[in-house]
Every structure is written in C-alpha cells, then in structure tokens.
C-alpha cells in the first residue's frame, strides 16, 4: 500500500552482499506506479536514477549476488511493468523462478542479465507487446 514498487530487490556494484534462498507466495498488488516486481543491481544515484553501465567488471566481494528466489501465486492490477530484472553483465541474477503470476500492466516481463530464469504459468495482459522481453539471459525456461 502506498508504494511505488511492489516487491523490490536492489543493490549496486560496490555494495556486495548475498541475497539468496527466498520464497514469497500469495501476494496481491494493485495501483503500483512502477514495477510490480523489481530486481535492480544497477541501483545508483538519487532514487537509482543514474542509469545502466553495461561494461563488465571483475567480480569481487563488492559485487552483489542475488540467487535462488521463488515468487509464486502473485497478482497485480495496474503497474507500469509486471517484472523487471536488471542483473549485472559480470554476475547475472541467478535462479529466479516466477510461478502463477497474473498481471494487468502496461509492460510484461523485461529482463536483462539473468541466468536460470524460469517463468511458469504467467498470464499477462499488457498494453505493450511483446509480453516478455529478454536481453542477455541464459538458460531460460518459459512455459
């Protein structure tokens, strides 16, 4: 309620840390101005607005890691984007599973730099086609 993004995971190069082995289930969202679900590893500057640096850097202890996240039985009515993934070129978001996501949004899934992305049972009603846009994603499973 009263949030710009429904479910948000954010970090940036230089912050380090590991976020892993999380399961979230049975979440309903409505009236979200931006993303229903956001994974943003380029978060920098005021409100994360400094943009994306597509250059690949050396992986160090200061490289953030997000892996093995499961989101199940989600609904969203009214958001700009159903699912946004901005992983890092040098260390993509790894092992994200999204199951049974029903969304009425302007944009569907927009993902860059993700490995082992699994999308099952998505029912997307979007204003902008295509429903799913992938860039530099590997080992994807969409059913």
Coordinates of N, CA and C in Angstrom, one line a residue:
X1 N 0.8 -1.2 0.0 CA 0.0 0.0 0.0 C 0.9 1.2 0.0
X2 N 0.6 2.2 -0.8 CA 1.3 3.5 -0.9 C 2.8 3.3 -1.2
X3 N 3.1 2.4 -2.2 CA 4.5 2.2 -2.6 C 4.6 2.3 -4.1
X4 N 5.8 2.7 -4.5 CA 6.0 2.9 -6.0 C 6.3 1.6 -6.7
X5 N 6.9 0.6 -5.9 CA 7.2 -0.7 -6.4 C 6.7 -1.7 -5.4
X6 N 6.1 -2.8 -6.0 CA 5.5 -3.8 -5.1 C 6.6 -4.6 -4.3
X7 N 7.3 -5.4 -5.0 CA 8.4 -6.2 -4.4 C 9.7 -5.8 -5.0
X8 N 10.7 -5.3 -4.2 CA 11.9 -4.7 -4.7 C 13.1 -5.4 -4.1
X9 N 14.0 -5.8 -4.9 CA 15.4 -6.2 -4.5 C 16.3 -5.3 -5.2
X10 N 17.2 -4.6 -4.5 CA 18.1 -3.6 -5.1 C 19.4 -3.6 -4.4
X11 N 20.4 -3.4 -5.3 CA 21.8 -3.2 -4.8 C 22.6 -2.6 -5.9
X12 N 23.9 -2.5 -5.8 CA 24.8 -2.0 -6.8 C 26.2 -2.5 -6.6
X13 N 26.9 -2.3 -7.7 CA 28.4 -2.6 -7.6 C 29.0 -1.8 -6.4
X14 N 29.9 -2.4 -5.7 CA 30.5 -1.7 -4.6 C 29.8 -2.0 -3.2
X15 N 28.6 -2.5 -3.3 CA 27.9 -2.8 -2.0 C 28.0 -4.2 -1.5
X16 N 28.3 -5.1 -2.4 CA 28.5 -6.5 -2.1 C 27.3 -7.2 -1.4
X17 N 27.5 -8.3 -0.8 CA 26.4 -9.0 -0.1 C 25.8 -10.0 -0.9
X18 N 25.1 -11.0 -0.2 CA 24.4 -12.1 -0.9 C 22.9 -12.1 -0.4
X19 N 22.0 -12.1 -1.4 CA 20.6 -12.4 -1.1 C 20.2 -13.7 -1.8
X20 N 19.8 -14.7 -1.0 CA 19.6 -16.0 -1.6 C 18.5 -16.8 -0.8
X21 N 18.0 -17.8 -1.5 CA 17.1 -18.8 -0.9 C 15.9 -18.1 -0.3
X22 N 15.1 -17.4 -1.1 CA 13.9 -16.7 -0.6 C 12.7 -17.2 -1.4
X23 N 11.6 -17.5 -0.7 CA 10.3 -17.9 -1.3 C 9.3 -16.9 -0.8
X24 N 8.6 -16.3 -1.8 CA 7.4 -15.4 -1.5 C 6.2 -15.9 -2.2
X25 N 5.1 -16.0 -1.4 CA 3.9 -16.6 -2.0 C 2.6 -15.8 -1.7
X26 N 1.6 -15.9 -2.5 CA 0.3 -15.4 -2.3 C 0.3 -13.9 -2.0
X27 N 0.8 -13.1 -3.0 CA 0.9 -11.7 -2.8 C 0.0 -11.0 -3.9
X28 N -0.9 -10.1 -3.4 CA -1.7 -9.3 -4.3 C -1.3 -7.8 -4.3
X29 N -1.2 -7.2 -5.5 CA -0.8 -5.8 -5.6 C -1.7 -5.1 -6.5
X30 N -2.0 -3.8 -6.2 CA -2.8 -3.0 -7.1 C -2.3 -1.6 -7.0
X31 N -2.5 -0.9 -8.1 CA -2.2 0.6 -8.2 C -0.7 0.9 -7.9
X32 N 0.2 0.1 -8.5 CA 1.6 0.3 -8.3 C 2.1 1.2 -9.5
X33 N 2.7 2.3 -9.2 CA 3.1 3.2 -10.3 C 4.2 2.7 -11.2
X34 N 5.1 1.9 -10.6 CA 6.3 1.5 -11.4 C 6.2 0.0 -11.6
X35 N 7.1 -0.8 -11.0 CA 7.1 -2.3 -11.2 C 6.4 -3.0 -10.1
X36 N 5.7 -4.1 -10.5 CA 5.1 -5.0 -9.5 C 6.2 -5.7 -8.8
X37 N 7.2 -6.2 -9.6 CA 8.4 -6.9 -9.0 C 9.6 -6.3 -9.7
X38 N 10.6 -6.0 -8.9 CA 11.8 -5.4 -9.4 C 13.1 -6.0 -8.8
X39 N 14.0 -6.4 -9.7 CA 15.4 -6.8 -9.3 C 16.3 -5.9 -10.0
X40 N 17.0 -5.0 -9.2 CA 17.8 -3.9 -9.8 C 19.1 -3.9 -9.2
X41 N 20.1 -4.4 -9.9 CA 21.5 -4.4 -9.4 C 22.4 -3.3 -9.9
X42 N 21.7 -2.3 -10.6 CA 22.4 -1.1 -11.1 C 22.0 0.1 -10.2
X43 N 21.4 -0.2 -9.1 CA 20.8 0.9 -8.3 C 21.9 1.9 -7.9
X44 N 21.9 3.1 -8.4 CA 22.9 4.1 -8.1 C 22.3 5.5 -8.2
X45 N 22.9 6.4 -7.5 CA 22.5 7.8 -7.5 C 21.2 8.0 -6.8
X46 N 20.6 9.2 -6.9 CA 19.3 9.5 -6.3 C 18.2 8.6 -6.9
X47 N 17.6 7.9 -6.0 CA 16.5 7.0 -6.4 C 16.9 6.0 -7.5
X48 N 18.1 5.7 -7.6 CA 18.5 4.7 -8.5 C 18.5 5.1 -10.0
X49 N 18.6 6.4 -10.2 CA 18.3 7.0 -11.5 C 19.5 7.3 -12.4
X50 N 20.7 6.8 -12.0 CA 21.9 7.1 -12.8 C 22.0 6.2 -14.0
X51 N 21.1 5.3 -14.2 CA 21.2 4.5 -15.5 C 22.0 3.2 -15.4
X52 N 22.3 2.7 -16.5 CA 22.9 1.4 -16.6 C 24.3 1.5 -17.1
X53 N 25.3 0.7 -16.6 CA 26.6 0.6 -17.1 C 26.8 -0.8 -17.6
X54 N 26.7 -1.0 -18.9 CA 26.8 -2.3 -19.4 C 28.2 -2.9 -19.5
X55 N 29.2 -2.2 -19.1 CA 30.5 -2.7 -19.0 C 30.6 -3.8 -18.0
X56 N 31.4 -4.8 -18.4 CA 31.6 -5.9 -17.5 C 32.9 -5.6 -16.6
X57 N 32.7 -5.8 -15.3 CA 33.7 -5.6 -14.3 C 34.2 -6.9 -13.7
X58 N 35.3 -6.9 -13.0 CA 35.8 -8.0 -12.3 C 34.8 -8.3 -11.1
X59 N 34.5 -9.6 -10.9 CA 33.7 -10.0 -9.8 C 34.6 -10.0 -8.5
X60 N 34.1 -9.2 -7.5 CA 34.9 -9.2 -6.2 C 33.9 -9.4 -5.1
X61 N 34.3 -9.3 -3.9 CA 33.4 -9.4 -2.7 C 32.5 -8.2 -2.7
X62 N 32.7 -7.1 -3.5 CA 31.8 -6.0 -3.5 C 30.8 -6.1 -4.6
X63 N 30.8 -7.2 -5.3 CA 29.8 -7.5 -6.4 C 28.6 -8.1 -5.7
X64 N 27.4 -7.5 -5.8 CA 26.2 -8.0 -5.2 C 25.7 -9.3 -5.8
X65 N 25.2 -10.2 -5.0 CA 24.7 -11.5 -5.5 C 23.3 -11.7 -5.2
X66 N 22.4 -12.0 -6.1 CA 21.0 -12.4 -5.9 C 20.8 -13.7 -6.6
X67 N 20.4 -14.7 -5.8 CA 20.2 -16.0 -6.4 C 19.2 -16.9 -5.7
X68 N 18.6 -17.8 -6.4 CA 17.6 -18.8 -5.9 C 16.5 -18.1 -5.1
X69 N 15.7 -17.3 -5.9 CA 14.5 -16.7 -5.4 C 13.3 -17.3 -6.1
X70 N 12.2 -17.6 -5.4 CA 11.0 -18.1 -5.9 C 9.9 -17.2 -5.5
X71 N 9.1 -16.8 -6.5 CA 7.9 -16.0 -6.3 C 6.7 -16.8 -6.9
X72 N 5.7 -17.0 -6.1 CA 4.6 -17.9 -6.5 C 3.3 -17.3 -6.1
X73 N 2.3 -17.4 -7.1 CA 0.9 -17.0 -6.8 C 0.8 -15.5 -6.5
X74 N 1.2 -14.7 -7.5 CA 1.2 -13.3 -7.5 C 0.1 -12.8 -8.4
X75 N -0.5 -11.7 -8.0 CA -1.4 -10.9 -8.8 C -1.1 -9.5 -8.8
X76 N -1.3 -8.8 -9.9 CA -1.1 -7.3 -9.9 C -2.0 -6.7 -10.9
X77 N -2.8 -5.8 -10.5 CA -3.7 -5.0 -11.4 C -3.2 -3.5 -11.3
X78 N -2.7 -3.1 -12.5 CA -2.3 -1.7 -12.5 C -0.8 -1.4 -12.1
X79 N 0.1 -1.7 -13.0 CA 1.5 -1.3 -12.7 C 2.1 -1.0 -14.1
X80 N 3.2 -0.3 -14.1 CA 3.9 0.0 -15.3 C 4.5 -1.2 -16.0
X81 N 5.1 -2.1 -15.1 CA 5.8 -3.3 -15.6 C 5.5 -4.4 -14.6
X82 N 5.2 -5.6 -15.1 CA 4.9 -6.7 -14.2 C 6.2 -7.2 -13.5
X83 N 7.3 -7.4 -14.3 CA 8.5 -8.0 -13.7 C 9.7 -7.3 -14.4
X84 N 10.6 -6.6 -13.7 CA 11.8 -6.0 -14.2 C 13.0 -6.6 -13.6
X85 N 13.9 -7.1 -14.4 CA 15.2 -7.7 -13.9 C 16.3 -7.0 -14.6
X86 N 17.2 -6.3 -13.8 CA 18.4 -5.7 -14.3 C 19.5 -6.3 -13.5
X87 N 20.0 -7.4 -14.0 CA 21.2 -8.1 -13.4 C 22.5 -7.4 -13.9
X88 N 23.6 -7.9 -13.4 CA 24.9 -7.4 -13.9 C 25.5 -8.2 -15.0
X89 N 26.2 -7.6 -15.9 CA 26.8 -8.5 -17.0 C 27.8 -9.5 -16.5
X90 N 28.6 -9.1 -15.4 CA 29.6 -9.9 -14.9 C 29.1 -11.0 -13.9
X91 N 27.9 -10.8 -13.4 CA 27.3 -11.7 -12.4 C 25.8 -11.6 -12.5
X92 N 25.2 -12.3 -13.5 CA 23.7 -12.1 -13.6 C 23.0 -12.6 -12.4
X93 N 21.8 -12.1 -12.3 CA 20.8 -12.7 -11.3 C 20.7 -14.1 -11.6
X94 N 20.7 -15.0 -10.6 CA 20.7 -16.4 -10.9 C 19.6 -17.2 -10.2
X95 N 18.9 -18.0 -10.9 CA 18.0 -18.9 -10.3 C 16.7 -18.3 -9.8
X96 N 16.1 -17.4 -10.7 CA 14.8 -16.8 -10.3 C 13.7 -17.7 -10.9
X97 N 12.7 -18.1 -10.1 CA 11.6 -18.8 -10.6 C 10.3 -18.0 -10.2
X98 N 9.5 -17.7 -11.2 CA 8.2 -17.0 -11.0 C 7.1 -17.9 -11.5
X99 N 6.2 -18.3 -10.7 CA 5.1 -19.2 -11.0 C 3.8 -18.6 -10.7
X100 N 2.9 -18.8 -11.6 CA 1.5 -18.4 -11.4 C 1.4 -16.9 -11.1
X101 N 1.8 -16.0 -12.0 CA 1.7 -14.6 -11.9 C 0.7 -14.1 -12.9
X102 N -0.4 -13.5 -12.3 CA -1.4 -12.9 -13.1 C -1.3 -11.4 -13.0
X103 N -1.1 -10.7 -14.2 CA -0.8 -9.3 -14.2 C -1.5 -8.5 -15.3
X104 N -2.1 -7.4 -15.0 CA -2.6 -6.5 -15.9 C -1.8 -5.2 -15.8
X105 N -0.8 -5.0 -16.7 CA 0.1 -4.0 -16.7 C 0.4 -3.4 -18.0
X106 N 1.1 -2.2 -18.1 CA 1.5 -1.7 -19.3 C 2.5 -2.5 -20.0
X107 N 3.5 -3.0 -19.3 CA 4.6 -3.9 -19.8 C 4.6 -5.2 -19.1
X108 N 5.0 -6.2 -19.7 CA 5.1 -7.6 -19.1 C 6.4 -7.8 -18.3
X109 N 7.2 -8.7 -18.9 CA 8.5 -9.0 -18.3 C 9.6 -8.4 -19.1
X110 N 10.5 -7.7 -18.5 CA 11.6 -7.1 -19.1 C 12.8 -7.5 -18.3
X111 N 13.7 -8.4 -18.9 CA 14.8 -9.0 -18.2 C 16.1 -8.8 -18.9
X112 N 17.1 -8.4 -18.2 CA 18.5 -8.4 -18.7 C 19.5 -8.9 -17.7
X113 N 20.4 -9.7 -18.2 CA 21.4 -10.4 -17.4 C 20.8 -11.2 -16.3
X114 N 20.2 -12.3 -16.7 CA 19.7 -13.3 -15.8 C 20.1 -14.7 -16.3
X115 N 20.4 -15.6 -15.4 CA 20.7 -17.0 -15.7 C 19.8 -17.9 -14.9
X116 N 19.3 -18.9 -15.6 CA 18.3 -19.9 -15.0 C 17.1 -19.1 -14.6
X117 N 16.5 -18.4 -15.5 CA 15.2 -17.7 -15.3 C 14.1 -18.7 -15.7
X118 N 13.2 -18.9 -14.8 CA 12.1 -19.8 -15.0 C 10.8 -19.0 -14.8
X119 N 10.0 -19.0 -15.9 CA 8.7 -18.3 -15.8 C 7.6 -19.4 -16.2
X120 N 6.7 -19.7 -15.2 CA 5.7 -20.7 -15.4 C 4.3 -20.2 -15.1
X121 N 3.4 -20.4 -15.9 CA 2.0 -20.1 -15.6 C 1.8 -18.6 -15.5
X122 N 2.5 -17.8 -16.3 CA 2.3 -16.4 -16.3 C 1.0 -16.1 -17.2
X123 N 0.2 -15.2 -16.7 CA -1.0 -14.8 -17.5 C -0.9 -13.2 -17.5
X124 N -0.3 -12.7 -18.6 CA -0.1 -11.3 -18.7 C -1.0 -10.6 -19.6
X125 N -1.7 -9.6 -19.2 CA -2.5 -8.7 -20.1 C -1.7 -7.4 -20.1
X126 N -1.1 -7.1 -21.2 CA -0.2 -5.9 -21.3 C -0.7 -5.0 -22.5
X127 N -0.3 -3.7 -22.3 CA -0.6 -2.7 -23.3 C 0.5 -2.7 -24.4
X128 N 1.7 -3.1 -24.1 CA 2.9 -3.1 -25.0 C 3.4 -4.5 -25.2
X129 N 3.5 -4.8 -26.5 CA 4.0 -6.1 -26.9 C 5.5 -6.0 -27.2
X130 N 6.3 -7.1 -27.1 CA 5.9 -8.4 -26.7 C 5.7 -8.5 -25.2
X131 N 5.0 -9.5 -24.7 CA 4.8 -9.7 -23.3 C 6.1 -9.9 -22.5
X132 N 7.0 -10.6 -23.1 CA 8.3 -11.0 -22.5 C 9.4 -10.5 -23.4
X133 N 10.3 -9.7 -22.8 CA 11.5 -9.2 -23.5 C 12.7 -9.6 -22.7
X134 N 13.6 -10.4 -23.3 CA 14.8 -10.9 -22.7 C 16.1 -10.3 -23.4
X135 N 17.1 -9.9 -22.6 CA 18.3 -9.4 -23.2 C 19.5 -10.0 -22.4
X136 N 20.3 -10.8 -23.0 CA 21.5 -11.4 -22.3 C 21.0 -12.3 -21.2
X137 N 20.0 -13.1 -21.4 CA 19.5 -14.0 -20.4 C 19.9 -15.4 -20.9
X138 N 20.4 -16.3 -20.0 CA 20.8 -17.6 -20.4 C 20.0 -18.7 -19.6
X139 N 19.9 -19.8 -20.2 CA 19.2 -21.0 -19.6 C 17.8 -20.6 -19.1
X140 N 17.0 -20.0 -20.0 CA 15.6 -19.6 -19.6 C 14.7 -20.8 -19.9
X141 N 13.6 -20.9 -19.0 CA 12.6 -21.9 -19.2 C 11.2 -21.1 -19.0
X142 N 10.5 -21.0 -20.2 CA 9.3 -20.3 -20.2 C 8.2 -21.3 -20.6
X143 N 7.2 -21.5 -19.7 CA 6.1 -22.4 -20.0 C 4.8 -21.7 -19.7

